[in-house]
Amino acid sequence: MARTGHSTARAALIYRHASAERDRLIADAVSGLVDKGRKKRGKGKKKKDRKPKEHAGDTTD
């Protein structure tokens, strides 16, 4: 109710379905942007073997 700005539970229930549809559209759009960003980032670049960084508390023998 607070998210949609309705003062009664009845009003919130009436519009709940439309809100769920909008949430799905937003989630799909964000997912598409993430996929596009991953594809763009991955083009022409190969994975490199990177040595993990040491931590301050690590000791070497």
N, CA, C and O atoms as a CHARMM CRD file, in Angstrom:
* protein
*
  244
    1    1 MET  N      0.82600  -1.18200   0.00000 PROA 1      0.00000
    2    1 MET  CA     0.00000   0.00000   0.00000 PROA 1      0.00000
    3    1 MET  C      0.87700   1.25500   0.00000 PROA 1      0.00000
    4    1 MET  O      0.61100   2.21000  -0.73000 PROA 1      0.00000
    5    2 ALA  N      1.92100   1.23900   0.82600 PROA 2      0.00000
    6    2 ALA  CA     2.76900   2.42100   0.91700 PROA 2      0.00000
    7    2 ALA  C      3.48900   2.68000  -0.40100 PROA 2      0.00000
    8    2 ALA  O      3.62400   3.82800  -0.82700 PROA 2      0.00000
    9    3 ARG  N      3.94900   1.61500  -1.04100 PROA 3      0.00000
   10    3 ARG  CA     4.69500   1.76900  -2.28900 PROA 3      0.00000
   11    3 ARG  C      3.83700   2.36800  -3.39200 PROA 3      0.00000
   12    3 ARG  O      4.30500   3.19800  -4.17100 PROA 3      0.00000
   13    4 THR  N      2.59900   1.95000  -3.45400 PROA 4      0.00000
   14    4 THR  CA     1.72700   2.43200  -4.51800 PROA 4      0.00000
   15    4 THR  C      0.93700   3.66700  -4.12200 PROA 4      0.00000
   16    4 THR  O      0.27800   4.27600  -4.96400 PROA 4      0.00000
   17    5 GLY  N      0.99400   4.04200  -2.86200 PROA 5      0.00000
   18    5 GLY  CA     0.33000   5.26000  -2.41000 PROA 5      0.00000
   19    5 GLY  C     -1.15700   5.10700  -2.13400 PROA 5      0.00000
   20    5 GLY  O     -1.88500   6.09900  -2.11000 PROA 5      0.00000
   21    6 HSD  N     -1.62000   3.87300  -1.92300 PROA 6      0.00000
   22    6 HSD  CA    -3.04300   3.66000  -1.63400 PROA 6      0.00000
   23    6 HSD  C     -3.28700   3.71800  -0.13400 PROA 6      0.00000
   24    6 HSD  O     -2.48400   3.24300   0.67000 PROA 6      0.00000
   25    7 SER  N     -4.41400   4.31200   0.21600 PROA 7      0.00000
   26    7 SER  CA    -4.72300   4.46800   1.63800 PROA 7      0.00000
   27    7 SER  C     -5.53000   3.29900   2.20100 PROA 7      0.00000
   28    7 SER  O     -5.63100   3.14700   3.41900 PROA 7      0.00000
   29    8 THR  N     -6.10000   2.47600   1.32900 PROA 8      0.00000
   30    8 THR  CA    -6.87600   1.33300   1.80700 PROA 8      0.00000
   31    8 THR  C     -6.36100   0.04300   1.15300 PROA 8      0.00000
   32    8 THR  O     -5.79100   0.05100   0.06200 PROA 8      0.00000
   33    9 ALA  N     -6.58600  -1.05200   1.86300 PROA 9      0.00000
   34    9 ALA  CA    -6.18000  -2.35600   1.34300 PROA 9      0.00000
   35    9 ALA  C     -6.98300  -2.69700   0.08800 PROA 9      0.00000
   36    9 ALA  O     -6.45100  -3.31300  -0.83600 PROA 9      0.00000
   37   10 ARG  N     -8.23800  -2.30900   0.04600 PROA 10     0.00000
   38   10 ARG  CA    -9.08500  -2.59500  -1.11900 PROA 10     0.00000
   39   10 ARG  C     -8.50800  -1.94500  -2.37600 PROA 10     0.00000
   40   10 ARG  O     -8.41400  -2.58800  -3.42200 PROA 10     0.00000
   41   11 ALA  N     -8.12900  -0.69500  -2.27900 PROA 11     0.00000
   42   11 ALA  CA    -7.55600  -0.00400  -3.43700 PROA 11     0.00000
   43   11 ALA  C     -6.24400  -0.65600  -3.85700 PROA 11     0.00000
   44   11 ALA  O     -5.97100  -0.79900  -5.04900 PROA 11     0.00000
   45   12 ALA  N     -5.44400  -1.04700  -2.89100 PROA 12     0.00000
   46   12 ALA  CA    -4.16700  -1.70000  -3.20000 PROA 12     0.00000
   47   12 ALA  C     -4.39200  -3.02000  -3.93100 PROA 12     0.00000
   48   12 ALA  O     -3.65700  -3.34100  -4.86500 PROA 12     0.00000
   49   13 LEU  N     -5.39200  -3.78300  -3.52000 PROA 13     0.00000
   50   13 LEU  CA    -5.68500  -5.06600  -4.16700 PROA 13     0.00000
   51   13 LEU  C     -6.17800  -4.88700  -5.60000 PROA 13     0.00000
   52   13 LEU  O     -5.86900  -5.70100  -6.47000 PROA 13     0.00000
   53   14 ILE  N     -6.92900  -3.84400  -5.84200 PROA 14     0.00000
   54   14 ILE  CA    -7.44900  -3.59200  -7.18400 PROA 14     0.00000
   55   14 ILE  C     -6.30100  -3.36500  -8.16400 PROA 14     0.00000
   56   14 ILE  O     -6.33300  -3.84900  -9.29500 PROA 14     0.00000
   57   15 TYR  N     -5.29500  -2.62900  -7.72200 PROA 15     0.00000
   58   15 TYR  CA    -4.20100  -2.25800  -8.61000 PROA 15     0.00000
   59   15 TYR  C     -2.97600  -3.16100  -8.48700 PROA 15     0.00000
   60   15 TYR  O     -1.97000  -2.93700  -9.16000 PROA 15     0.00000
   61   16 ARG  N     -3.05800  -4.17600  -7.63500 PROA 16     0.00000
   62   16 ARG  CA    -1.91100  -5.05300  -7.41600 PROA 16     0.00000
   63   16 ARG  C     -1.45900  -5.75100  -8.69000 PROA 16     0.00000
   64   16 ARG  O     -0.26000  -5.84800  -8.95100 PROA 16     0.00000
   65   17 HSD  N     -2.39400  -6.23300  -9.47600 PROA 17     0.00000
   66   17 HSD  CA    -2.05100  -6.95500 -10.69800 PROA 17     0.00000
   67   17 HSD  C     -1.26300  -6.06700 -11.66200 PROA 17     0.00000
   68   17 HSD  O     -0.26100  -6.50300 -12.22800 PROA 17     0.00000
   69   18 ALA  N     -1.70200  -4.85400 -11.84600 PROA 18     0.00000
   70   18 ALA  CA    -1.00800  -3.93100 -12.74200 PROA 18     0.00000
   71   18 ALA  C      0.40300  -3.64900 -12.23200 PROA 18     0.00000
   72   18 ALA  O      1.33900  -3.51800 -13.02100 PROA 18     0.00000
   73   19 SER  N      0.54700  -3.55700 -10.93500 PROA 19     0.00000
   74   19 SER  CA     1.85900  -3.29800 -10.33800 PROA 19     0.00000
   75   19 SER  C      2.79800  -4.47900 -10.57200 PROA 19     0.00000
   76   19 SER  O      3.97700  -4.27800 -10.86700 PROA 19     0.00000
   77   20 ALA  N      2.29600  -5.69900 -10.44700 PROA 20     0.00000
   78   20 ALA  CA     3.11000  -6.89300 -10.67000 PROA 20     0.00000
   79   20 ALA  C      3.57300  -6.95300 -12.12500 PROA 20     0.00000
   80   20 ALA  O      4.71000  -7.34000 -12.39800 PROA 20     0.00000
   81   21 GLU  N      2.70900  -6.57600 -13.04800 PROA 21     0.00000
   82   21 GLU  CA     3.08800  -6.55800 -14.46000 PROA 21     0.00000
   83   21 GLU  C      4.19200  -5.53600 -14.70600 PROA 21     0.00000
   84   21 GLU  O      5.14100  -5.80200 -15.44400 PROA 21     0.00000
   85   22 ARG  N      4.06300  -4.37400 -14.08900 PROA 22     0.00000
   86   22 ARG  CA     5.07100  -3.32200 -14.25300 PROA 22     0.00000
   87   22 ARG  C      6.39800  -3.76100 -13.65000 PROA 22     0.00000
   88   22 ARG  O      7.45700  -3.51200 -14.22700 PROA 22     0.00000
   89   23 ASP  N      6.34400  -4.41500 -12.48900 PROA 23     0.00000
   90   23 ASP  CA     7.57100  -4.92700 -11.87200 PROA 23     0.00000
   91   23 ASP  C      8.28300  -5.90300 -12.81400 PROA 23     0.00000
   92   23 ASP  O      9.51000  -5.87800 -12.91600 PROA 23     0.00000
   93   24 ARG  N      7.52400  -6.75900 -13.49900 PROA 24     0.00000
   94   24 ARG  CA     8.10000  -7.72400 -14.42700 PROA 24     0.00000
   95   24 ARG  C      8.74300  -7.00100 -15.60600 PROA 24     0.00000
   96   24 ARG  O      9.83400  -7.37700 -16.03300 PROA 24     0.00000
   97   25 LEU  N      8.09100  -5.97300 -16.13500 PROA 25     0.00000
   98   25 LEU  CA     8.65700  -5.20900 -17.24700 PROA 25     0.00000
   99   25 LEU  C      9.96400  -4.53400 -16.84600 PROA 25     0.00000
  100   25 LEU  O     10.92900  -4.52700 -17.61000 PROA 25     0.00000
  101   26 ILE  N      9.98700  -3.97600 -15.65800 PROA 26     0.00000
  102   26 ILE  CA    11.19500  -3.31600 -15.16300 PROA 26     0.00000
  103   26 ILE  C     12.31700  -4.33800 -14.98400 PROA 26     0.00000
  104   26 ILE  O     13.45200  -4.09000 -15.38900 PROA 26     0.00000
  105   27 ALA  N     12.00400  -5.47800 -14.38200 PROA 27     0.00000
  106   27 ALA  CA    13.00700  -6.52200 -14.16300 PROA 27     0.00000
  107   27 ALA  C     13.56000  -7.02800 -15.49600 PROA 27     0.00000
  108   27 ALA  O     14.76600  -7.24200 -15.62000 PROA 27     0.00000
  109   28 ASP  N     12.70400  -7.21800 -16.48100 PROA 28     0.00000
  110   28 ASP  CA    13.15500  -7.67200 -17.79700 PROA 28     0.00000
  111   28 ASP  C     14.05500  -6.64000 -18.46300 PROA 28     0.00000
  112   28 ASP  O     15.04700  -6.99500 -19.09900 PROA 28     0.00000
  113   29 ALA  N     13.71200  -5.36800 -18.31900 PROA 29     0.00000
  114   29 ALA  CA    14.52000  -4.30300 -18.91000 PROA 29     0.00000
  115   29 ALA  C     15.90500  -4.24700 -18.27600 PROA 29     0.00000
  116   29 ALA  O     16.90900  -4.11700 -18.97600 PROA 29     0.00000
  117   30 VAL  N     15.95700  -4.34500 -16.95500 PROA 30     0.00000
  118   30 VAL  CA    17.24600  -4.32100 -16.25800 PROA 30     0.00000
  119   30 VAL  C     18.07000  -5.54500 -16.64900 PROA 30     0.00000
  120   30 VAL  O     19.27500  -5.43800 -16.87500 PROA 30     0.00000
  121   31 SER  N     17.43400  -6.68600 -16.72700 PROA 31     0.00000
  122   31 SER  CA    18.13000  -7.91000 -17.12400 PROA 31     0.00000
  123   31 SER  C     18.71200  -7.77000 -18.52800 PROA 31     0.00000
  124   31 SER  O     19.83500  -8.20400 -18.78400 PROA 31     0.00000
  125   32 GLY  N     17.95500  -7.17000 -19.42700 PROA 32     0.00000
  126   32 GLY  CA    18.43100  -6.94800 -20.78100 PROA 32     0.00000
  127   32 GLY  C     19.64700  -6.03300 -20.81700 PROA 32     0.00000
  128   32 GLY  O     20.57700  -6.26400 -21.59000 PROA 32     0.00000
  129   33 LEU  N     19.64500  -4.99400 -19.98200 PROA 33     0.00000
  130   33 LEU  CA    20.79200  -4.09300 -19.91200 PROA 33     0.00000
  131   33 LEU  C     22.02300  -4.80600 -19.37500 PROA 33     0.00000
  132   33 LEU  O     23.13500  -4.57700 -19.85200 PROA 33     0.00000
  133   34 VAL  N     21.82800  -5.66500 -18.38900 PROA 34     0.00000
  134   34 VAL  CA    22.95200  -6.42300 -17.83400 PROA 34     0.00000
  135   34 VAL  C     23.51800  -7.35900 -18.89000 PROA 34     0.00000
  136   34 VAL  O     24.73400  -7.43300 -19.06500 PROA 34     0.00000
  137   35 ASP  N     22.64900  -8.07400 -19.59300 PROA 35     0.00000
  138   35 ASP  CA    23.10400  -8.98100 -20.65200 PROA 35     0.00000
  139   35 ASP  C     23.86300  -8.22200 -21.73600 PROA 35     0.00000
  140   35 ASP  O     24.90800  -8.67500 -22.20500 PROA 35     0.00000
  141   36 LYS  N     23.33800  -7.07400 -22.12800 PROA 36     0.00000
  142   36 LYS  CA    23.98800  -6.26000 -23.15100 PROA 36     0.00000
  143   36 LYS  C     25.36500  -5.79300 -22.67500 PROA 36     0.00000
  144   36 LYS  O     26.32900  -5.81600 -23.43900 PROA 36     0.00000
  145   37 GLY  N     25.45200  -5.37500 -21.42300 PROA 37     0.00000
  146   37 GLY  CA    26.72400  -4.94500 -20.85600 PROA 37     0.00000
  147   37 GLY  C     27.73800  -6.07400 -20.79000 PROA 37     0.00000
  148   37 GLY  O     28.92300  -5.86300 -21.05000 PROA 37     0.00000
  149   38 ARG  N     27.28700  -7.25400 -20.44800 PROA 38     0.00000
  150   38 ARG  CA    28.19000  -8.41100 -20.39100 PROA 38     0.00000
  151   38 ARG  C     28.71000  -8.77600 -21.77100 PROA 38     0.00000
  152   38 ARG  O     29.89100  -9.08300 -21.93100 PROA 38     0.00000
  153   39 LYS  N     27.83900  -8.74200 -22.76300 PROA 39     0.00000
  154   39 LYS  CA    28.25600  -9.06600 -24.12200 PROA 39     0.00000
  155   39 LYS  C     29.25400  -8.03100 -24.63200 PROA 39     0.00000
  156   39 LYS  O     30.26200  -8.38000 -25.24700 PROA 39     0.00000
  157   40 LYS  N     28.97000  -6.77400 -24.37700 PROA 40     0.00000
  158   40 LYS  CA    29.84400  -5.69400 -24.82700 PROA 40     0.00000
  159   40 LYS  C     31.20600  -5.79400 -24.15400 PROA 40     0.00000
  160   40 LYS  O     32.23400  -5.59500 -24.80100 PROA 40     0.00000
  161   41 ARG  N     31.21900  -6.09500 -22.88600 PROA 41     0.00000
  162   41 ARG  CA    32.45900  -6.19500 -22.11800 PROA 41     0.00000
  163   41 ARG  C     33.28900  -7.39500 -22.56800 PROA 41     0.00000
  164   41 ARG  O     34.51900  -7.33800 -22.56600 PROA 41     0.00000
  165   42 GLY  N     32.62900  -8.46100 -22.94800 PROA 42     0.00000
  166   42 GLY  CA    33.31700  -9.69800 -23.29500 PROA 42     0.00000
  167   42 GLY  C     33.89500  -9.72100 -24.70100 PROA 42     0.00000
  168   42 GLY  O     34.71700 -10.58700 -25.00000 PROA 42     0.00000
  169   43 LYS  N     33.49900  -8.80500 -25.57400 PROA 43     0.00000
  170   43 LYS  CA    33.98100  -8.82400 -26.95600 PROA 43     0.00000
  171   43 LYS  C     35.45200  -8.44300 -27.02100 PROA 43     0.00000
  172   43 LYS  O     35.87000  -7.41300 -26.49400 PROA 43     0.00000
  173   44 GLY  N     36.22900  -9.30100 -27.68300 PROA 44     0.00000
  174   44 GLY  CA    37.62600  -8.99600 -27.93500 PROA 44     0.00000
  175   44 GLY  C     38.54500  -9.12200 -26.73800 PROA 44     0.00000
  176   44 GLY  O     39.74300  -8.86300 -26.85500 PROA 44     0.00000
  177   45 LYS  N     38.03100  -9.50400 -25.62200 PROA 45     0.00000
  178   45 LYS  CA    38.87100  -9.64800 -24.43300 PROA 45     0.00000
  179   45 LYS  C     38.87900 -11.09700 -24.00100 PROA 45     0.00000
  180   45 LYS  O     37.83900 -11.75400 -23.95000 PROA 45     0.00000
  181   46 LYS  N     40.05700 -11.58200 -23.69300 PROA 46     0.00000
  182   46 LYS  CA    40.18700 -12.94400 -23.19600 PROA 46     0.00000
  183   46 LYS  C     40.37800 -12.89700 -21.69800 PROA 46     0.00000
  184   46 LYS  O     40.90900 -11.93100 -21.15100 PROA 46     0.00000
  185   47 LYS  N     39.94100 -13.94500 -21.05000 PROA 47     0.00000
  186   47 LYS  CA    40.13700 -14.02600 -19.61100 PROA 47     0.00000
  187   47 LYS  C     41.61800 -14.20900 -19.31700 PROA 47     0.00000
  188   47 LYS  O     42.30600 -14.98300 -19.98200 PROA 47     0.00000
  189   48 LYS  N     42.08400 -13.50600 -18.34100 PROA 48     0.00000
  190   48 LYS  CA    43.47600 -13.62900 -17.93900 PROA 48     0.00000
  191   48 LYS  C     43.53300 -14.39000 -16.62200 PROA 48     0.00000
  192   48 LYS  O     42.66800 -14.24000 -15.75800 PROA 48     0.00000
  193   49 ASP  N     44.56600 -15.20300 -16.49000 PROA 49     0.00000
  194   49 ASP  CA    44.78100 -15.86500 -15.21100 PROA 49     0.00000
  195   49 ASP  C     45.39600 -14.83600 -14.28400 PROA 49     0.00000
  196   49 ASP  O     46.50700 -14.35900 -14.51500 PROA 49     0.00000
  197   50 ARG  N     44.67600 -14.50600 -13.25200 PROA 50     0.00000
  198   50 ARG  CA    45.19100 -13.51300 -12.32000 PROA 50     0.00000
  199   50 ARG  C     45.52400 -14.18100 -11.00000 PROA 50     0.00000
  200   50 ARG  O     44.79100 -15.04100 -10.51200 PROA 50     0.00000
  201   51 LYS  N     46.64000 -13.76700 -10.43800 PROA 51     0.00000
  202   51 LYS  CA    47.04800 -14.25900  -9.14200 PROA 51     0.00000
  203   51 LYS  C     46.21300 -13.53100  -8.08700 PROA 51     0.00000
  204   51 LYS  O     46.10300 -12.30600  -8.13000 PROA 51     0.00000
  205   52 PRO  N     45.62700 -14.26200  -7.14900 PROA 52     0.00000
  206   52 PRO  CA    44.84700 -13.60000  -6.10900 PROA 52     0.00000
  207   52 PRO  C     45.73200 -12.66600  -5.28600 PROA 52     0.00000
  208   52 PRO  O     46.90000 -12.95600  -5.02500 PROA 52     0.00000
  209   53 LYS  N     45.15800 -11.56200  -4.89300 PROA 53     0.00000
  210   53 LYS  CA    45.89600 -10.61200  -4.06800 PROA 53     0.00000
  211   53 LYS  C     46.07500 -11.19000  -2.67100 PROA 53     0.00000
  212   53 LYS  O     45.20500 -11.88700  -2.15000 PROA 53     0.00000
  213   54 GLU  N     47.22600 -10.88200  -2.07700 PROA 54     0.00000
  214   54 GLU  CA    47.48300 -11.35100  -0.71900 PROA 54     0.00000
  215   54 GLU  C     46.77500 -10.44000   0.27100 PROA 54     0.00000
  216   54 GLU  O     46.54100  -9.26100   0.00400 PROA 54     0.00000
  217   55 HSD  N     46.45000 -11.00100   1.39000 PROA 55     0.00000
  218   55 HSD  CA    45.79300 -10.24600   2.44800 PROA 55     0.00000
  219   55 HSD  C     46.81000  -9.85600   3.49300 PROA 55     0.00000
  220   55 HSD  O     47.84800 -10.50600   3.61600 PROA 55     0.00000
  221   56 ALA  N     46.54000  -8.82100   4.24000 PROA 56     0.00000
  222   56 ALA  CA    47.47100  -8.29900   5.23500 PROA 56     0.00000
  223   56 ALA  C     47.85000  -9.37500   6.26000 PROA 56     0.00000
  224   56 ALA  O     48.98000  -9.38600   6.74600 PROA 56     0.00000
  225   57 GLY  N     46.94400 -10.25600   6.58500 PROA 57     0.00000
  226   57 GLY  CA    47.21200 -11.27200   7.59200 PROA 57     0.00000
  227   57 GLY  C     47.88200 -12.52900   7.07400 PROA 57     0.00000
  228   57 GLY  O     48.22800 -13.41600   7.85400 PROA 57     0.00000
  229   58 ASP  N     48.07200 -12.61600   5.74900 PROA 58     0.00000
  230   58 ASP  CA    48.70500 -13.80700   5.16900 PROA 58     0.00000
  231   58 ASP  C     50.17200 -13.88600   5.53400 PROA 58     0.00000
  232   58 ASP  O     50.85900 -12.86900   5.63200 PROA 58     0.00000
  233   59 THR  N     50.63100 -15.07500   5.72900 PROA 59     0.00000
  234   59 THR  CA    52.06300 -15.28500   5.99700 PROA 59     0.00000
  235   59 THR  C     52.62400 -16.18900   4.91800 PROA 59     0.00000
  236   59 THR  O     51.93100 -17.06900   4.40800 PROA 59     0.00000
  237   60 THR  N     53.86400 -15.96900   4.57900 PROA 60     0.00000
  238   60 THR  CA    54.51600 -16.82200   3.59600 PROA 60     0.00000
  239   60 THR  C     55.67400 -17.51300   4.25300 PROA 60     0.00000
  240   60 THR  O     56.37400 -16.92200   5.07500 PROA 60     0.00000
  241   61 ASP  N     55.88200 -18.74300   3.90500 PROA 61     0.00000
  242   61 ASP  CA    56.98600 -19.50700   4.46800 PROA 61     0.00000
  243   61 ASP  C     58.11900 -19.59400   3.49300 PROA 61     0.00000
  244   61 ASP  O     59.14500 -20.20400   3.79300 PROA 61     0.00000
